Tab-separated table of C-alpha atoms and ligand atoms in Angstrom:
chain	number	residue	atom	x	y	z
Z	1	MET	CA	-0.052	0.017	-0.025
Z	2	GLY	CA	2.983	2.365	0.639
Z	3	ASP	CA	2.452	5.700	2.459
Z	4	GLY	CA	-0.870	6.246	0.860
Z	5	GLY	CA	-2.016	2.933	2.203
Z	6	LYS	CA	-0.917	3.889	5.698
Z	7	GLY	CA	-2.785	7.183	5.352
Z	8	VAL	CA	-6.002	5.311	4.484
Z	9	THR	CA	-5.554	2.970	7.429
Z	10	ASN	CA	-5.121	5.872	9.743
Z	11	ARG	CA	-8.195	7.568	8.394
Z	12	ILE	CA	-10.168	4.380	8.794
Z	13	ASP	CA	-9.051	4.134	12.452
Z	14	GLN	CA	-9.931	7.741	12.977
Z	15	LEU	CA	-13.407	7.349	11.414
Z	16	ARG	CA	-14.093	4.283	13.601
Z	17	GLN	CA	-13.178	6.238	16.766
Z	18	GLU	CA	-15.433	9.071	15.658
Z	19	ILE	CA	-18.318	6.769	14.927
Z	20	LEU	CA	-17.885	4.950	18.326
Z	21	GLU	CA	-17.668	8.279	20.168
Z	22	LYS	CA	-20.915	9.530	18.574
Z	23	THR	CA	-22.521	6.150	19.193
Z	24	ARG	CA	-21.632	6.461	22.919
Z	25	GLU	CA	-22.964	10.036	23.015
Z	26	LEU	CA	-26.252	8.982	21.357
Z	27	VAL	CA	-26.878	6.223	23.760
Z	28	ARG	CA	-25.970	8.412	26.795
Z	29	LEU	CA	-28.449	11.026	25.594
Z	30	ARG	CA	-31.248	8.546	24.814
Z	31	GLU	CA	-30.838	6.391	27.947
Z	32	GLY	CA	-30.470	9.218	30.459
Z	33	LYS	CA	-32.378	8.815	33.694
Z	34	LYS	CA	-36.091	8.551	32.985
Z	35	GLU	CA	-38.526	9.714	35.638
Z	36	PHE	CA	-40.598	6.881	37.107
Z	37	GLN	CA	-44.327	7.719	37.357
Z	38	ALA	CA	-46.194	5.129	39.411
Z	39	GLY	CA	-49.222	3.984	37.433
Z	40	SER	CA	-48.153	5.427	34.062
Z	41	SER	CA	-44.617	4.093	33.675
Z	42	VAL	CA	-44.381	0.535	32.583
Z	43	VAL	CA	-42.389	-1.766	34.987
Z	44	PRO	CA	-41.396	-4.756	32.894
Z	45	TYR	CA	-40.696	-8.105	34.524
Z	46	ALA	CA	-37.371	-8.251	32.690
Z	47	GLY	CA	-35.443	-6.672	29.864
Z	48	ARG	CA	-32.107	-5.601	28.456
Z	49	VAL	CA	-29.843	-3.691	30.918
Z	50	TYR	CA	-27.125	-1.998	28.837
Z	51	ASP	CA	-25.259	1.231	28.296
Z	52	GLU	CA	-23.205	2.810	25.602
Z	53	GLU	CA	-20.517	0.051	25.842
Z	54	GLU	CA	-22.722	-2.751	24.450
Z	55	VAL	CA	-23.950	-0.564	21.617
Z	56	ALA	CA	-20.431	0.621	20.793
Z	57	ALA	CA	-19.223	-3.041	20.812
Z	58	GLY	CA	-22.027	-4.037	18.406
Z	59	VAL	CA	-21.438	-1.103	16.051
Z	60	SER	CA	-17.707	-1.750	16.104
Z	61	SER	CA	-18.299	-5.346	15.177
Z	62	MET	CA	-20.709	-4.260	12.413
Z	63	LEU	CA	-18.066	-1.902	11.043
Z	64	ASP	CA	-15.648	-4.996	10.807
Z	65	PHE	CA	-18.502	-6.609	8.874
Z	66	TRP	CA	-17.269	-10.139	9.611
Z	67	LEU	CA	-20.991	-10.951	10.282
Z	68	THR	CA	-20.918	-14.706	10.820
Z	69	LEU	CA	-19.632	-16.223	14.027
Z	70	GLY	CA	-15.981	-15.262	14.123
Z	71	PRO	CA	-13.446	-13.460	16.386
Z	72	GLU	CA	-15.961	-12.033	18.772
Z	73	GLY	CA	-17.710	-15.399	18.987
Z	74	ALA	CA	-14.543	-17.257	19.659
Z	75	ALA	CA	-13.530	-14.767	22.428
Z	76	MET	CA	-16.972	-14.987	24.108
Z	77	GLU	CA	-16.934	-18.818	23.953
Z	78	LYS	CA	-13.606	-18.689	25.763
Z	79	GLU	CA	-14.572	-16.077	28.262
Z	80	LEU	CA	-17.847	-17.852	29.155
Z	81	SER	CA	-16.180	-21.200	29.585
Z	82	GLU	CA	-13.620	-19.573	31.820
Z	83	PHE	CA	-16.329	-17.892	33.890
Z	84	LEU	CA	-18.210	-21.162	34.326
Z	85	GLY	CA	-15.097	-23.396	34.555
Z	86	VAL	CA	-16.359	-25.807	31.897
Z	87	ARG	CA	-14.405	-27.421	28.985
Z	88	ASN	CA	-16.117	-25.444	26.237
Z	89	CYS	CA	-18.999	-23.223	25.394
Z	90	LEU	CA	-20.564	-23.190	21.975
Z	91	LEU	CA	-22.679	-20.211	21.099
Z	92	VAL	CA	-25.945	-20.758	19.432
Z	93	ASN	CA	-28.821	-18.512	18.401
Z	94	SER	CA	-31.144	-19.273	21.300
Z	95	GLY	CA	-31.623	-21.273	24.499
Z	96	SER	CA	-34.039	-23.424	22.584
Z	97	SER	CA	-31.397	-24.202	20.004
Z	98	ALA	CA	-28.959	-24.869	22.840
Z	99	ASN	CA	-31.330	-27.481	24.183
Z	100	LEU	CA	-31.832	-28.975	20.714
Z	101	VAL	CA	-28.120	-29.105	20.053
Z	102	ALA	CA	-27.232	-30.506	23.507
Z	103	PHE	CA	-29.832	-33.224	23.289
Z	104	SER	CA	-29.040	-34.099	19.631
Z	105	ALA	CA	-25.401	-34.423	20.566
Z	106	LEU	CA	-26.329	-37.303	22.855
Z	107	THR	CA	-27.868	-39.209	19.888
Z	108	SER	CA	-24.538	-39.284	18.075
Z	109	TYR	CA	-23.208	-42.801	16.975
Z	110	LYS	CA	-19.890	-41.558	18.219
Z	111	LEU	CA	-21.156	-42.163	21.763
Z	112	LYS	CA	-21.521	-45.872	21.005
Z	113	GLU	CA	-23.734	-47.766	23.454
Z	114	ARG	CA	-24.531	-44.609	25.419
Z	115	ARG	CA	-26.156	-42.826	22.480
Z	116	ILE	CA	-29.830	-42.036	22.900
Z	117	LEU	CA	-31.890	-43.857	20.237
Z	118	PRO	CA	-35.480	-43.450	19.100
Z	119	GLY	CA	-37.760	-45.055	21.706
Z	120	ASP	CA	-35.351	-44.531	24.595
Z	121	GLU	CA	-36.749	-42.684	27.571
Z	122	VAL	CA	-35.583	-39.353	29.075
Z	123	ILE	CA	-36.837	-38.165	32.516
Z	124	THR	CA	-37.885	-34.534	32.646
Z	125	ALA	CA	-40.193	-32.157	34.603
Z	126	ALA	CA	-43.809	-31.650	33.727
Z	127	ALA	CA	-43.974	-27.963	34.527
Z	128	GLY	CA	-41.677	-25.478	32.879
Z	129	PHE	CA	-40.559	-24.174	29.456
Z	130	PRO	CA	-41.575	-26.320	26.511
Z	131	THR	CA	-38.300	-26.304	24.672
Z	132	THR	CA	-36.618	-28.228	27.557
Z	133	VAL	CA	-38.848	-31.076	26.434
Z	134	ALA	CA	-39.304	-30.555	22.645
Z	135	PRO	CA	-35.824	-31.831	21.588
Z	136	ILE	CA	-36.599	-35.193	23.301
Z	137	VAL	CA	-39.673	-35.673	21.142
Z	138	GLN	CA	-38.025	-34.137	18.059
Z	139	ASN	CA	-35.292	-36.882	18.321
Z	140	GLY	CA	-37.868	-39.633	18.611
Z	141	ALA	CA	-37.211	-40.275	22.352
Z	142	VAL	CA	-39.886	-40.504	24.951
Z	143	PRO	CA	-40.212	-37.942	27.673
Z	144	VAL	CA	-41.157	-39.258	31.070
Z	145	PHE	CA	-42.654	-36.517	33.151
Z	146	VAL	CA	-42.073	-36.369	36.901
Z	147	ASP	CA	-43.923	-33.793	38.908
Z	148	VAL	CA	-42.500	-30.502	40.257
Z	149	ASP	CA	-42.406	-29.282	43.809
Z	150	PRO	CA	-44.644	-26.236	43.528
Z	151	LEU	CA	-42.610	-24.192	46.052
Z	152	THR	CA	-39.252	-24.714	44.342
Z	153	THR	CA	-40.701	-25.090	40.826
Z	154	ASN	CA	-38.216	-27.919	40.180
Z	155	GLY	CA	-38.458	-31.582	39.045
Z	156	ARG	CA	-38.917	-33.952	42.021
Z	157	ALA	CA	-35.808	-35.954	42.579
Z	158	ASP	CA	-37.794	-38.383	44.846
Z	159	GLN	CA	-39.774	-39.517	41.698
Z	160	LEU	CA	-36.660	-40.396	39.597
Z	161	GLU	CA	-36.598	-44.025	40.729
Z	162	ALA	CA	-40.272	-44.521	39.876
Z	163	ALA	CA	-39.598	-43.069	36.393
Z	164	TYR	CA	-36.553	-45.149	35.693
Z	165	VAL	CA	-36.647	-48.241	33.391
Z	166	GLU	CA	-33.466	-50.293	33.266
Z	167	GLY	CA	-32.060	-50.324	29.653
Z	168	LYS	CA	-34.630	-47.716	28.430
Z	169	THR	CA	-33.926	-44.576	30.471
Z	170	LYS	CA	-30.886	-42.796	28.978
Z	171	ALA	CA	-30.923	-39.299	30.508
Z	172	VAL	CA	-32.397	-36.770	32.937
Z	173	PHE	CA	-33.085	-33.360	31.440
Z	174	PHE	CA	-34.088	-30.875	34.099
Z	175	ALA	CA	-34.213	-27.043	34.208
Z	176	HIS	CA	-33.092	-24.868	37.162
Z	177	THR	CA	-36.377	-23.128	36.807
Z	178	LEU	CA	-36.527	-19.318	37.653
Z	179	GLY	CA	-32.867	-19.599	38.650
Z	180	ASN	CA	-33.581	-21.969	41.485
Z	181	PRO	CA	-31.025	-24.876	41.386
Z	182	PHE	CA	-32.731	-28.310	41.433
Z	183	ASP	CA	-31.568	-31.005	43.838
Z	184	LEU	CA	-28.245	-31.511	42.069
Z	185	ALA	CA	-26.827	-33.769	44.779
Z	186	GLU	CA	-29.616	-36.275	44.452
Z	187	VAL	CA	-30.120	-35.978	40.650
Z	188	LYS	CA	-26.424	-36.321	39.989
Z	189	ARG	CA	-26.077	-39.241	42.343
Z	190	PHE	CA	-29.012	-40.994	40.564
Z	191	CYS	CA	-27.505	-40.360	37.105
Z	192	ASP	CA	-24.036	-41.580	38.177
Z	193	GLU	CA	-25.484	-44.654	39.772
Z	194	LYS	CA	-27.553	-45.578	36.701
Z	195	GLY	CA	-24.821	-44.526	34.202
Z	196	ILE	CA	-27.154	-42.154	32.367
Z	197	TRP	CA	-26.658	-38.634	30.994
Z	198	LEU	CA	-27.524	-35.409	32.887
Z	199	ILE	CA	-28.393	-32.315	30.954
Z	200	GLU	CA	-28.965	-29.140	32.976
Z	201	ASP	CA	-31.185	-26.539	31.325
Z	202	ASN	CA	-29.405	-23.573	32.870
Z	203	CYS	CA	-31.192	-20.995	30.732
Z	204	ASP	CA	-32.826	-19.298	33.703
Z	205	ALA	CA	-29.969	-19.703	36.111
Z	206	LEU	CA	-26.655	-18.256	34.946
Z	207	GLY	CA	-24.898	-17.295	38.209
Z	208	SER	CA	-26.909	-19.622	40.547
Z	209	LYS	CA	-24.773	-21.801	42.850
Z	210	TYR	CA	-25.252	-25.175	44.375
Z	211	ASP	CA	-22.834	-26.373	47.014
Z	212	GLY	CA	-20.553	-23.392	46.171
Z	213	LYS	CA	-20.344	-24.287	42.417
Z	214	TRP	CA	-22.174	-22.696	39.413
Z	215	THR	CA	-25.189	-24.456	38.180
Z	216	GLY	CA	-24.573	-25.656	34.663
Z	217	THR	CA	-21.316	-27.389	35.755
Z	218	PHE	CA	-22.726	-30.597	37.294
Z	219	GLY	CA	-24.224	-32.431	34.356
Z	220	ASP	CA	-22.660	-33.781	31.172
Z	221	LEU	CA	-23.977	-30.776	29.114
Z	222	SER	CA	-25.775	-27.620	30.070
Z	223	THR	CA	-27.467	-24.753	28.231
Z	224	GLN	CA	-27.895	-21.022	28.449
Z	225	SER	CA	-30.290	-18.543	26.941
Z	226	PHE	CA	-29.218	-14.947	26.211
Z	227	TYR	CA	-32.651	-13.738	25.241
Z	228	PRO	CA	-33.292	-10.244	26.830
Z	229	PRO	CA	-35.092	-11.352	30.037
Z	230	HIS	CA	-32.154	-13.687	30.943
Z	231	HIS	CA	-29.075	-12.974	33.094
Z	232	LEU	CA	-27.188	-11.535	30.183
Z	233	THR	CA	-28.328	-10.808	26.644
Z	234	MET	CA	-26.970	-10.851	23.078
Z	235	GLY	CA	-30.543	-10.231	21.698
Z	236	GLU	CA	-31.271	-13.746	20.486
Z	237	GLY	CA	-28.590	-16.183	21.729
Z	238	GLY	CA	-27.580	-19.133	23.840
Z	239	SER	CA	-24.821	-21.491	24.645
Z	240	VAL	CA	-24.238	-25.245	24.885
Z	241	ASN	CA	-21.792	-25.857	27.802
Z	242	ILE	CA	-19.611	-28.920	27.533
Z	243	VAL	CA	-18.918	-30.218	31.022
Z	244	SER	CA	-17.969	-33.830	31.242
Z	245	LYS	CA	-16.335	-35.240	28.011
Z	246	ALA	CA	-14.389	-33.750	25.098
Z	247	ILE	CA	-16.303	-35.961	22.594
Z	248	LEU	CA	-19.477	-34.080	23.504
Z	249	LYS	CA	-18.005	-30.892	22.021
Z	250	THR	CA	-17.271	-32.805	18.700
Z	251	CYS	CA	-20.893	-33.977	18.578
Z	252	ALA	CA	-22.541	-30.717	19.688
Z	253	GLU	CA	-20.406	-28.650	17.320
Z	254	SER	CA	-21.329	-30.965	14.443
Z	255	PHE	CA	-25.086	-30.667	15.186
Z	256	ARG	CA	-24.744	-26.838	15.508
Z	257	ASP	CA	-22.811	-26.529	12.245
Z	258	TRP	CA	-24.886	-28.345	9.588
Z	259	GLY	CA	-23.907	-31.817	10.871
Z	260	ARG	CA	-20.463	-31.495	9.279
Z	261	ASP	CA	-17.426	-33.549	10.404
Z	262	CYS	CA	-15.060	-30.638	9.807
Z	263	TRP	CA	-14.418	-28.268	12.752
Z	264	CYS	CA	-12.725	-25.353	10.906
Z	265	PRO	CA	-13.905	-21.983	12.189
Z	266	SER	CA	-15.585	-19.688	9.744
Z	267	GLY	CA	-12.956	-18.257	7.232
Z	268	LYS	CA	-10.360	-21.075	7.958
Z	269	ASP	CA	-9.558	-24.175	5.968
Z	270	ASP	CA	-7.579	-27.373	6.625
Z	271	THR	CA	-7.247	-26.989	10.479
Z	272	CYS	CA	-7.097	-30.830	10.525
Z	273	CYS	CA	-4.101	-30.629	8.041
Z	274	LYS	CA	-5.646	-33.576	6.051
Z	275	ARG	CA	-8.548	-31.868	4.343
Z	276	PHE	CA	-8.151	-34.040	1.275
Z	277	ASP	CA	-7.082	-37.263	3.006
Z	278	TRP	CA	-10.191	-38.488	4.805
Z	279	GLN	CA	-12.153	-41.512	3.918
Z	280	MET	CA	-15.548	-41.628	5.643
Z	281	GLY	CA	-18.881	-43.332	4.940
Z	282	ASP	CA	-19.057	-44.555	1.387
Z	283	LEU	CA	-17.340	-41.408	0.050
Z	284	PRO	CA	-14.260	-41.672	-2.212
Z	285	LYS	CA	-10.980	-41.205	-0.313
Z	286	GLY	CA	-9.936	-37.528	-0.377
Z	287	TYR	CA	-13.435	-36.105	-0.577
Z	288	ASP	CA	-13.273	-32.578	0.892
Z	289	HIS	CA	-13.603	-32.809	4.710
Z	290	LYS	CA	-15.499	-29.523	4.630
Z	291	TYR	CA	-18.358	-31.325	2.979
Z	292	ILE	CA	-18.366	-34.531	4.930
Z	293	TYR	CA	-21.461	-34.892	7.180
Z	294	SER	CA	-21.256	-37.225	10.158
Z	295	HIS	CA	-24.735	-36.170	11.504
Z	296	LEU	CA	-28.044	-34.764	10.268
Z	297	GLY	CA	-27.439	-31.354	11.747
Z	298	TYR	CA	-28.718	-27.781	11.855
Z	299	ASN	CA	-27.239	-24.334	11.356
Z	300	VAL	CA	-28.110	-22.481	14.596
Z	301	LYS	CA	-25.133	-20.089	15.064
Z	302	PRO	CA	-25.595	-16.464	16.061
Z	303	LEU	CA	-23.851	-13.555	14.391
Z	304	ASP	CA	-20.482	-12.105	15.471
Z	305	PRO	CA	-21.898	-8.640	16.442
Z	306	GLN	CA	-24.190	-10.425	18.928
Z	307	ALA	CA	-21.138	-11.990	20.586
Z	308	ALA	CA	-19.504	-8.631	20.723
Z	309	ILE	CA	-22.493	-7.330	22.726
Z	310	GLY	CA	-22.557	-10.572	24.859
Z	311	ARG	CA	-18.872	-10.058	25.825
Z	312	VAL	CA	-19.568	-6.633	27.346
Z	313	GLN	CA	-22.622	-8.136	29.224
Z	314	LEU	CA	-20.408	-10.936	30.538
Z	315	LYS	CA	-18.153	-8.416	32.277
Z	316	LYS	CA	-21.256	-7.111	34.100
Z	317	LEU	CA	-22.493	-10.518	35.121
Z	318	PRO	CA	-21.325	-10.431	38.791
Z	319	ALA	CA	-23.150	-7.132	39.295
Z	320	PHE	CA	-26.193	-8.510	37.540
Z	321	ILE	CA	-26.249	-11.621	39.786
Z	322	ALA	CA	-25.888	-9.489	42.852
Z	323	ALA	CA	-28.765	-7.196	41.850
Z	324	ARG	CA	-31.108	-10.180	41.124
Z	325	ILE	CA	-30.469	-11.585	44.572
Z	326	ARG	CA	-30.807	-8.128	46.257
Z	327	ASN	CA	-34.147	-7.522	44.372
Z	328	TRP	CA	-35.652	-10.819	45.399
Z	329	GLU	CA	-34.809	-10.182	49.017
Z	330	PHE	CA	-36.159	-6.657	48.862
Z	331	LEU	CA	-39.479	-7.799	47.424
Z	332	ARG	CA	-39.758	-10.583	49.929
Z	333	ARG	CA	-39.274	-8.122	52.817
Z	334	GLN	CA	-41.896	-5.849	51.458
Z	335	LEU	CA	-44.455	-8.675	51.341
Z	336	VAL	CA	-44.051	-9.936	54.927
Z	337	GLY	CA	-47.491	-10.655	56.337
Z	338	LEU	CA	-49.137	-12.004	53.252
Z	339	GLU	CA	-48.189	-15.598	53.991
Z	340	ASP	CA	-51.824	-16.532	54.864
Z	341	VAL	CA	-52.845	-15.876	51.176
Z	342	ILE	CA	-49.582	-16.344	49.241
Z	343	ASP	CA	-47.055	-19.214	49.236
Z	344	PHE	CA	-43.753	-17.592	48.299
Z	345	MET	CA	-41.213	-19.532	46.309
Z	346	LEU	CA	-38.301	-21.137	48.249
Z	347	PRO	CA	-34.799	-22.227	47.224
Z	348	THR	CA	-34.362	-25.950	46.993
Z	349	HIS	CA	-33.506	-27.382	50.442
Z	350	ALA	CA	-35.054	-24.323	52.172
Z	351	THR	CA	-37.903	-24.770	54.574
Z	352	ALA	CA	-38.877	-21.145	55.294
Z	353	TRP	CA	-37.890	-17.548	54.842
Z	354	SER	CA	-37.699	-14.923	57.658
Z	355	PRO	CA	-36.288	-11.384	57.710
Z	356	SER	CA	-33.145	-12.944	59.193
Z	357	GLY	CA	-32.749	-15.388	56.223
Z	358	PHE	CA	-33.813	-18.895	55.032
Z	359	SER	CA	-34.037	-21.917	57.234
Z	360	TRP	CA	-32.568	-25.014	55.585
Z	361	VAL	CA	-33.021	-28.787	55.711
Z	362	ALA	CA	-30.144	-30.074	57.851
Z	363	GLY	CA	-27.164	-31.678	56.062
Z	364	LYS	CA	-28.064	-30.509	52.546
Z	365	PRO	CA	-25.745	-28.425	50.349
Z	366	VAL	CA	-25.961	-24.654	50.285
Z	367	VAL	CA	-28.260	-23.300	47.557
Z	368	GLU	CA	-27.826	-19.708	46.200
Z	369	PRO	CA	-30.277	-18.891	43.394
Z	370	SER	CA	-29.556	-16.047	40.974
Z	371	TRP	CA	-33.296	-15.389	40.690
Z	372	PHE	CA	-34.886	-15.131	37.169
Z	373	GLY	CA	-38.104	-13.978	38.860
Z	374	PHE	CA	-40.097	-13.631	42.071
Z	375	MET	CA	-42.761	-16.369	42.040
Z	376	MET	CA	-45.867	-16.484	44.189
Z	377	LEU	CA	-48.584	-19.127	44.474
Z	378	VAL	CA	-51.936	-17.579	45.373
Z	379	LYS	CA	-53.474	-20.011	47.918
Z	380	PRO	CA	-56.882	-21.535	47.110
Z	381	ASN	CA	-58.302	-20.046	50.329
Z	382	ALA	CA	-57.411	-16.466	49.275
Z	383	ARG	CA	-60.371	-14.165	48.389
Z	384	PHE	CA	-58.622	-13.344	45.147
Z	385	SER	CA	-57.315	-15.723	42.483
Z	386	ARG	CA	-53.931	-15.825	40.710
Z	387	THR	CA	-55.572	-14.351	37.627
Z	388	ASP	CA	-57.102	-11.499	39.739
Z	389	LEU	CA	-53.611	-10.671	40.913
Z	390	ALA	CA	-52.088	-10.922	37.430
Z	391	ARG	CA	-54.866	-8.636	36.073
Z	392	ALA	CA	-54.315	-6.059	38.854
Z	393	LEU	CA	-50.611	-6.040	38.146
Z	394	ASP	CA	-51.229	-5.681	34.481
Z	395	GLN	CA	-53.593	-2.725	35.056
Z	396	ALA	CA	-50.930	-1.092	37.186
Z	397	LYS	CA	-48.491	-1.592	34.213
Z	398	VAL	CA	-46.406	-4.102	36.219
Z	399	GLY	CA	-44.990	-6.930	34.104
Z	400	ASN	CA	-45.945	-10.379	35.326
Z	401	ARG	CA	-45.863	-13.892	33.938
Z	402	MET	CA	-47.265	-17.313	34.627
Z	403	LEU	CA	-44.794	-20.012	34.988
Z	404	PHE	CA	-44.057	-20.612	31.349
Z	405	GLY	CA	-46.201	-23.441	30.045
Z	406	GLY	CA	-47.555	-24.547	33.475
Z	407	ASN	CA	-48.371	-28.353	33.441
Z	408	LEU	CA	-47.039	-28.985	29.896
Z	409	VAL	CA	-49.096	-32.182	29.358
Z	410	ARG	CA	-52.181	-29.989	29.351
Z	411	GLN	CA	-50.785	-27.810	26.505
Z	412	PRO	CA	-52.456	-28.447	23.085
Z	413	ALA	CA	-49.172	-29.592	21.548
Z	414	PHE	CA	-48.911	-32.445	24.141
Z	415	VAL	CA	-52.631	-33.295	24.098
Z	416	GLN	CA	-52.302	-33.724	20.329
Z	417	LEU	CA	-49.098	-35.703	20.684
Z	418	ARG	CA	-50.789	-38.039	23.103
Z	419	GLN	CA	-53.705	-38.484	20.712
Z	420	ASP	CA	-51.596	-38.911	17.610
Z	421	SER	CA	-49.393	-41.610	19.326
Z	422	GLN	CA	-52.237	-43.383	21.122
Z	423	GLY	CA	-50.618	-42.402	24.368
Z	424	LYS	CA	-47.172	-43.798	23.500
Z	425	ALA	CA	-45.262	-40.490	22.874
Z	426	PHE	CA	-44.725	-39.739	26.639
Z	427	ARG	CA	-45.256	-41.185	30.059
Z	428	VAL	CA	-46.373	-39.417	33.277
Z	429	ILE	CA	-45.372	-40.374	36.786
Z	430	GLY	CA	-48.067	-39.787	39.474
Z	431	ASP	CA	-50.823	-37.275	39.340
Z	432	LEU	CA	-48.783	-34.121	38.500
Z	433	SER	CA	-50.653	-32.232	41.190
Z	434	GLY	CA	-47.647	-29.902	41.892
Z	435	SER	CA	-47.499	-29.022	38.203
Z	436	ASP	CA	-51.215	-28.317	38.313
Z	437	ARG	CA	-50.783	-26.026	41.328
Z	438	ILE	CA	-48.112	-24.117	39.356
Z	439	MET	CA	-50.445	-23.877	36.373
Z	440	ASN	CA	-53.429	-22.678	38.524
Z	441	GLU	CA	-51.765	-20.642	41.217
Z	442	ALA	CA	-48.357	-19.297	40.051
Z	443	VAL	CA	-47.521	-15.764	38.924
Z	444	PHE	CA	-44.102	-14.096	38.920
Z	445	VAL	CA	-42.812	-10.545	38.775
Z	446	GLY	CA	-39.350	-9.361	38.020
Z	447	THR	CA	-36.014	-9.365	39.842
Z	448	TYR	CA	-33.920	-8.159	36.936
Z	449	PRO	CA	-31.244	-5.512	37.482
Z	450	GLY	CA	-33.263	-2.764	35.745
Z	451	LEU	CA	-35.525	-2.626	38.814
Z	452	ASP	CA	-34.629	-0.202	41.612
Z	453	GLU	CA	-36.149	0.152	45.127
Z	454	GLU	CA	-38.715	2.682	43.857
Z	455	LYS	CA	-40.092	0.321	41.252
Z	456	LEU	CA	-39.848	-2.739	43.539
Z	457	SER	CA	-41.766	-0.889	46.262
Z	458	TYR	CA	-44.437	-0.039	43.707
Z	459	ILE	CA	-44.668	-3.693	42.575
Z	460	ALA	CA	-45.006	-4.764	46.231
Z	461	SER	CA	-47.681	-2.055	46.862
Z	462	ILE	CA	-49.928	-3.486	44.116
Z	463	ILE	CA	-49.584	-7.002	45.470
Z	464	ARG	CA	-50.399	-5.849	48.983
Z	465	SER	CA	-53.346	-3.888	47.790
Z	466	VAL	CA	-54.822	-6.941	46.049
Z	467	ALA	CA	-54.059	-9.189	49.013
Z	468	LYS	CA	-55.567	-6.879	51.578
Z	469	ALA	CA	-58.616	-5.772	49.602
Q	1	PLP	C1	-35.864	-22.941	31.234
Q	1	PLP	C2	-35.790	-22.380	29.820
Q	1	PLP	N1	-35.245	-23.138	28.844
Q	1	PLP	C3	-35.157	-22.712	27.553
Q	1	PLP	C4	-35.688	-21.483	27.231
Q	1	PLP	C5	-35.571	-21.019	25.794
Q	1	PLP	O1	-34.700	-19.904	25.563
Q	1	PLP	P1	-34.796	-19.029	24.297
Q	1	PLP	O2	-35.973	-18.094	24.471
Q	1	PLP	O3	-33.523	-18.296	24.238
Q	1	PLP	O4	-35.034	-19.949	23.119
Q	1	PLP	C6	-36.262	-20.661	28.211
Q	1	PLP	C7	-36.802	-19.365	27.848
Q	1	PLP	O5	-37.035	-18.453	28.686
Q	1	PLP	C8	-36.296	-21.107	29.564
Q	1	PLP	O6	-36.867	-20.416	30.504
């Protein structure tokens, strides 16, 4: 390029700096403190919490115009895996894709006798988010639903033995619902004893701890969602976390990346140094490794600018986690005295809450949820229903949600599935009365870091006014 080339490079750097400065200024102006007006301002249950740094990172990556998962993606995968202390993280375009890829990985022939085959059974929880369960059915396996404990919202470990069938049950796939770790000690012990896989759906629980360790680091695989309500966001996004075995990375990566056998990152060729020397399947020797498919895969990668945003969010994660814990505690204190009409959610292994803290079942590991939300069950004896409370919150512009799909087997998709399969597509353990309670009585409000004491006090005042009316 010579001197002229250097001049152009300098001008490009200068323009980039100017654009990023202006970007930061724009975001600062737009996002300046907005006055909260009780009753007219919307108080979402969750949402993006960001400042000029996330926007500048996204813009900078767009200026590079790499677009597909590239340098920012590789850096985020490394930083997230270091944060969690797992072997690898593979970025995907949603938590649902993470669940699909994680489960599909376990169907790989590369896992030999431990692979999950069509007709095999997988134990999961009846109440929760549907895409924890969908990949089981989509891969031809049979979900076996255990009930949930309505106070912890998690799958009941005491029903695992009843759900288990020797030679048929191949995995447990449970979520740490609303950020509350499930009974990892018992579930992991069960999976290890039976020699079956454990997948943790950690989509709601990044930053929760069980026995002093992050959730998402106990199973063979775990998953994250980075959709805006979650603990950090990249718009749409998620991650498959590889915990136990290196081969699971090979399988998950293949399913994420079209099913290919090749593992070259985007823009690179021949990282295996034998691109034209492989012989696989019935292909001729030397067929380009880039186009050899060991699985029937997907393409569910996010874009590089999303990862650039996610990397800035990741730096803020410790503060986000602390805020979620603080906000849950603040709300709980504001609602003291409503226990006759509302059952408040409890961490797994807790027996009660009081202003001095939780009481715990003796001898059980310490549980520290990084709360996704603040869940309440409106007791049947209350003079108001869960729907009355949800409606009142809605009218007061306070964001609230039911617990995702409630009892999933009552959802039209599962009713149809049961009908289409003459009852063979899934099994149910017990009467699922805990899941029904969640479906009929549960509502949750936010704990996300965008809520301050003024907004939390307002949320609590609406709940109190309904409860005391
Ligand atoms: C437990 C759980 N799993 C999976 C998902 C799906 O994540 P996504 O919306 O990123 O697909 C969600 C969504 O909130 C969830 O709560």
